[in-house]
PDB file of C-alpha atoms in Angstrom:
ATOM      1  CA  UNK A   1      98.154  75.017  99.285  1.00 51.00           C
ATOM      2  CA  UNK A   2     101.817  75.515  99.973  1.00 51.00           C
ATOM      3  CA  UNK A   3     104.370  77.795  98.365  1.00 49.00           C
ATOM      4  CA  UNK A   4     105.869  75.152  96.066  1.00 52.00           C
ATOM      5  CA  UNK A   5     102.551  74.064  94.574  1.00 52.00           C
ATOM      6  CA  UNK A   6     101.414  77.645  94.123  1.00 51.00           C
ATOM      7  CA  UNK A   7     104.669  78.791  92.533  1.00 51.00           C
ATOM      8  CA  UNK A   8     105.855  75.814  90.460  1.00 53.00           C
ATOM      9  CA  UNK A   9     109.479  75.805  89.360  1.00 52.00           C
ATOM     10  CA  UNK A  10     109.935  77.228  85.901  1.00 49.00           C
ATOM     11  CA  UNK A  11     113.018  76.929  83.751  1.00 50.00           C
ATOM     12  CA  UNK A  12     113.608  80.566  83.194  1.00 48.00           C
ATOM     13  CA  UNK A  13     116.805  82.537  83.610  1.00 49.00           C
ATOM     14  CA  UNK A  14     115.109  85.335  85.616  1.00 47.00           C
ATOM     15  CA  UNK A  15     113.354  83.033  88.105  1.00 47.00           C
ATOM     16  CA  UNK A  16     115.946  83.652  90.761  1.00 47.00           C
ATOM     17  CA  UNK A  17     115.366  87.421  90.443  1.00 45.00           C
ATOM     18  CA  UNK A  18     111.605  87.437  89.831  1.00 45.00           C
ATOM     19  CA  UNK A  19     110.084  84.568  91.856  1.00 47.00           C
ATOM     20  CA  UNK A  20     106.621  84.856  90.317  1.00 45.00           C
ATOM     21  CA  UNK A  21     104.872  86.645  87.506  1.00 45.00           C
ATOM     22  CA  UNK A  22     102.984  89.912  87.808  1.00 42.00           C
ATOM     23  CA  UNK A  23      99.543  88.274  87.723  1.00 43.00           C
ATOM     24  CA  UNK A  24     100.499  85.627  90.267  1.00 46.00           C
ATOM     25  CA  UNK A  25     100.818  88.310  92.962  1.00 44.00           C
ATOM     26  CA  UNK A  26      97.110  89.048  92.677  1.00 43.00           C
ATOM     27  CA  UNK A  27      96.098  85.399  92.855  1.00 46.00           C
ATOM     28  CA  UNK A  28      98.337  84.696  95.843  1.00 45.00           C
ATOM     29  CA  UNK A  29      96.211  83.277  98.684  1.00 43.00           C
ATOM     30  CA  UNK A  30      98.424  85.111 101.186  1.00 40.00           C
ATOM     31  CA  UNK A  31      97.878  88.477  99.497  1.00 41.00           C
ATOM     32  CA  UNK A  32      96.492  90.743 102.223  1.00 40.00           C
ATOM     33  CA  UNK A  33      92.884  91.093 101.096  1.00 40.00           C
ATOM     34  CA  UNK A  34      91.355  90.388 104.513  1.00 40.00           C
ATOM     35  CA  UNK A  35      92.430  93.787 105.872  1.00 42.00           C
ATOM     36  CA  UNK A  36      90.136  95.466 103.336  1.00 40.00           C
ATOM     37  CA  UNK A  37      87.133  93.806 104.937  1.00 50.00           C
ATOM     38  CA  UNK A  38      88.210  94.719 108.468  1.00 64.00           C
ATOM     39  CA  UNK A  39      89.116  98.312 107.681  1.00 76.00           C
ATOM     40  CA  UNK A  40      92.493  99.932 107.694  1.00 84.00           C
ATOM     41  CA  UNK A  41      95.006 101.609 109.933  1.00 89.00           C
ATOM     42  CA  UNK A  42      96.064 105.070 108.765  1.00 91.00           C
ATOM     43  CA  UNK A  43      99.735 105.953 109.020  1.00 92.00           C
ATOM     44  CA  UNK A  44     100.614 108.570 111.641  1.00 93.00           C
ATOM     45  CA  UNK A  45     103.734 110.709 111.960  1.00 93.00           C
ATOM     46  CA  UNK A  46     104.309 112.250 115.393  1.00 93.00           C
ATOM     47  CA  UNK A  47     106.349 115.434 115.732  1.00 93.00           C
ATOM     48  CA  UNK A  48     107.282 117.516 118.750  1.00 91.00           C
ATOM     49  CA  UNK A  49     107.962 121.229 118.798  1.00 91.00           C
ATOM     50  CA  UNK A  50     108.828 123.424 121.751  1.00 91.00           C
ATOM     51  CA  UNK A  51     105.164 124.262 122.340  1.00 92.00           C
ATOM     52  CA  UNK A  52     103.168 121.273 121.040  1.00 93.00           C
ATOM     53  CA  UNK A  53     102.956 117.713 119.794  1.00 93.00           C
ATOM     54  CA  UNK A  54     101.697 117.207 116.238  1.00 94.00           C
ATOM     55  CA  UNK A  55     100.026 114.152 114.772  1.00 94.00           C
ATOM     56  CA  UNK A  56     100.077 113.972 110.964  1.00 96.00           C
ATOM     57  CA  UNK A  57      97.493 111.348 109.983  1.00 95.00           C
ATOM     58  CA  UNK A  58      97.444 110.193 106.337  1.00 94.00           C
ATOM     59  CA  UNK A  59      93.825 109.941 105.185  1.00 93.00           C
ATOM     60  CA  UNK A  60      93.888 110.312 101.388  1.00 90.00           C
ATOM     61  CA  UNK A  61      90.586 110.326  99.573  1.00 86.00           C
ATOM     62  CA  UNK A  62      88.576 111.301 102.638  1.00 90.00           C
ATOM     63  CA  UNK A  63      86.491 114.364 103.443  1.00 92.00           C
ATOM     64  CA  UNK A  64      86.660 116.133 106.805  1.00 91.00           C
ATOM     65  CA  UNK A  65      83.040 115.165 107.484  1.00 93.00           C
ATOM     66  CA  UNK A  66      84.121 111.496 107.564  1.00 93.00           C
ATOM     67  CA  UNK A  67      86.658 112.074 110.368  1.00 95.00           C
ATOM     68  CA  UNK A  68      85.967 112.258 114.103  1.00 96.00           C
ATOM     69  CA  UNK A  69      88.472 113.534 116.680  1.00 96.00           C
ATOM     70  CA  UNK A  70      87.573 112.929 120.313  1.00 95.00           C
ATOM     71  CA  UNK A  71      89.307 113.440 123.655  1.00 94.00           C
ATOM     72  CA  UNK A  72      88.065 111.452 126.634  1.00 92.00           C
ATOM     73  CA  UNK A  73      89.764 110.341 129.856  1.00 90.00           C
ATOM     74  CA  UNK A  74      93.233 111.343 128.685  1.00 88.00           C
ATOM     75  CA  UNK A  75      92.888 109.502 125.363  1.00 92.00           C
ATOM     76  CA  UNK A  76      92.869 111.180 121.955  1.00 93.00           C
ATOM     77  CA  UNK A  77      90.950 109.038 119.444  1.00 94.00           C
ATOM     78  CA  UNK A  78      90.854 109.669 115.701  1.00 95.00           C
ATOM     79  CA  UNK A  79      88.275 107.572 113.883  1.00 94.00           C
ATOM     80  CA  UNK A  80      86.190 107.496 110.733  1.00 94.00           C
ATOM     81  CA  UNK A  81      85.275 105.480 107.695  1.00 91.00           C
ATOM     82  CA  UNK A  82      86.535 105.580 104.124  1.00 87.00           C
ATOM     83  CA  UNK A  83      83.951 104.191 101.748  1.00 82.00           C
ATOM     84  CA  UNK A  84      84.941 102.617  98.472  1.00 77.00           C
ATOM     85  CA  UNK A  85      83.636 104.410  95.414  1.00 71.00           C
ATOM     86  CA  UNK A  86      82.440 101.933  92.834  1.00 71.00           C
ATOM     87  CA  UNK A  87      82.187 102.929  89.224  1.00 69.00           C
ATOM     88  CA  UNK A  88      80.532 100.551  86.809  1.00 71.00           C
ATOM     89  CA  UNK A  89      82.710 101.586  83.873  1.00 72.00           C
ATOM     90  CA  UNK A  90      85.988 100.783  85.663  1.00 73.00           C
ATOM     91  CA  UNK A  91      86.958  97.213  86.499  1.00 76.00           C
ATOM     92  CA  UNK A  92      89.881  97.128  88.871  1.00 74.00           C
ATOM     93  CA  UNK A  93      92.339  94.249  88.573  1.00 76.00           C
ATOM     94  CA  UNK A  94      93.766  95.027  92.003  1.00 78.00           C
ATOM     95  CA  UNK A  95      92.869  97.477  94.744  1.00 75.00           C
ATOM     96  CA  UNK A  96      95.639  98.308  97.206  1.00 75.00           C
ATOM     97  CA  UNK A  97      93.820 101.198  98.864  1.00 77.00           C
ATOM     98  CA  UNK A  98      92.250 100.169 102.145  1.00 80.00           C
ATOM     99  CA  UNK A  99      88.623 100.996 102.830  1.00 83.00           C
ATOM    100  CA  UNK A 100      86.374 100.646 105.833  1.00 87.00           C
ATOM    101  CA  UNK A 101      86.372 102.021 109.331  1.00 92.00           C
ATOM    102  CA  UNK A 102      89.448 102.943 111.328  1.00 92.00           C
ATOM    103  CA  UNK A 103      90.312 104.099 114.808  1.00 93.00           C
ATOM    104  CA  UNK A 104      93.645 105.211 116.281  1.00 92.00           C
ATOM    105  CA  UNK A 105      94.047 106.208 119.926  1.00 93.00           C
ATOM    106  CA  UNK A 106      96.881 108.048 121.641  1.00 92.00           C
ATOM    107  CA  UNK A 107      97.396 108.340 125.396  1.00 91.00           C
ATOM    108  CA  UNK A 108      97.951 111.971 126.340  1.00 89.00           C
ATOM    109  CA  UNK A 109     100.774 112.535 128.768  1.00 85.00           C
ATOM    110  CA  UNK A 110     100.830 114.876 131.709  1.00 88.00           C
ATOM    111  CA  UNK A 111     102.429 117.626 129.619  1.00 89.00           C
ATOM    112  CA  UNK A 112      99.574 117.671 127.067  1.00 91.00           C
ATOM    113  CA  UNK A 113      96.916 120.366 127.298  1.00 92.00           C
ATOM    114  CA  UNK A 114      93.857 118.287 126.338  1.00 91.00           C
ATOM    115  CA  UNK A 115      91.481 121.259 126.525  1.00 91.00           C
ATOM    116  CA  UNK A 116      93.273 123.103 123.694  1.00 93.00           C
ATOM    117  CA  UNK A 117      93.686 120.357 121.065  1.00 94.00           C
ATOM    118  CA  UNK A 118      92.965 121.514 117.527  1.00 95.00           C
ATOM    119  CA  UNK A 119      92.596 119.606 114.246  1.00 96.00           C
ATOM    120  CA  UNK A 120      92.879 120.707 110.635  1.00 96.00           C
ATOM    121  CA  UNK A 121      92.306 118.588 107.525  1.00 96.00           C
ATOM    122  CA  UNK A 122      94.064 119.627 104.332  1.00 95.00           C
ATOM    123  CA  UNK A 123      95.200 117.722 101.228  1.00 94.00           C
ATOM    124  CA  UNK A 124      94.444 114.307 102.732  1.00 94.00           C
ATOM    125  CA  UNK A 125      96.423 114.932 105.935  1.00 96.00           C
ATOM    126  CA  UNK A 126      94.797 115.486 109.312  1.00 97.00           C
ATOM    127  CA  UNK A 127      96.994 117.654 111.506  1.00 96.00           C
ATOM    128  CA  UNK A 128      96.085 117.310 115.176  1.00 95.00           C
ATOM    129  CA  UNK A 129      97.977 119.780 117.349  1.00 95.00           C
ATOM    130  CA  UNK A 130      98.263 119.013 121.051  1.00 94.00           C
ATOM    131  CA  UNK A 131      99.640 122.046 122.911  1.00 94.00           C
ATOM    132  CA  UNK A 132     101.944 121.460 125.837  1.00 92.00           C
ATOM    133  CA  UNK A 133     101.024 122.733 129.265  1.00 88.00           C
ATOM    134  CA  UNK A 134     103.154 125.556 130.473  1.00 80.00           C
ATOM    135  CA  UNK A 135     105.379 124.040 133.079  1.00 67.00           C
ATOM    136  CA  UNK A 136     105.989 126.199 136.061  1.00 59.00           C
ATOM    137  CA  UNK A 137     109.651 126.620 136.531  1.00 54.00           C
ATOM    138  CA  UNK A 138     110.429 126.301 140.173  1.00 57.00           C
ATOM    139  CA  UNK A 139     112.954 128.845 141.236  1.00 58.00           C
ATOM    140  CA  UNK A 140     115.673 127.459 143.321  1.00 61.00           C
ATOM    141  CA  UNK A 141     116.894 129.477 146.199  1.00 67.00           C
ATOM    142  CA  UNK A 142     120.592 129.137 146.162  1.00 71.00           C
ATOM    143  CA  UNK A 143     122.121 129.409 149.575  1.00 74.00           C
ATOM    144  CA  UNK A 144     125.686 130.441 149.713  1.00 72.00           C
ATOM    145  CA  UNK A 145     127.829 128.180 151.807  1.00 81.00           C
ATOM    146  CA  UNK A 146     130.216 130.074 154.097  1.00 70.00           C
TER     147      UNK A 146
END
């Protein structure tokens, strides 16, 4: 099925502004439903402070027991599974929330202190704090030129 047969030309003034109706979006064969079966990829914001790196991982609707944070061989891996809650009384027309398992990995650099990583889950956001190693400042001996 191609685009033209799926979205037939209509004689409507708004067609150039609204290419298809509201319901057509849900019946679109290219609508990204396959990702729901595979799982999802949570969004991550990375921040850097003077003393640490922070990963803000968006995991709405999850409990901290569903999340696993692991450090191995210089790799920080955040994984888990968000299960879909099904209620018999509610029939969803469309579900945009992604469910299933996920895994995100981050290579820790030389400045990261892997032994002191901490994680806190609050209001659907996992905050993983990766402290920086204290870098030894090498003192330079300045020699006066005569």
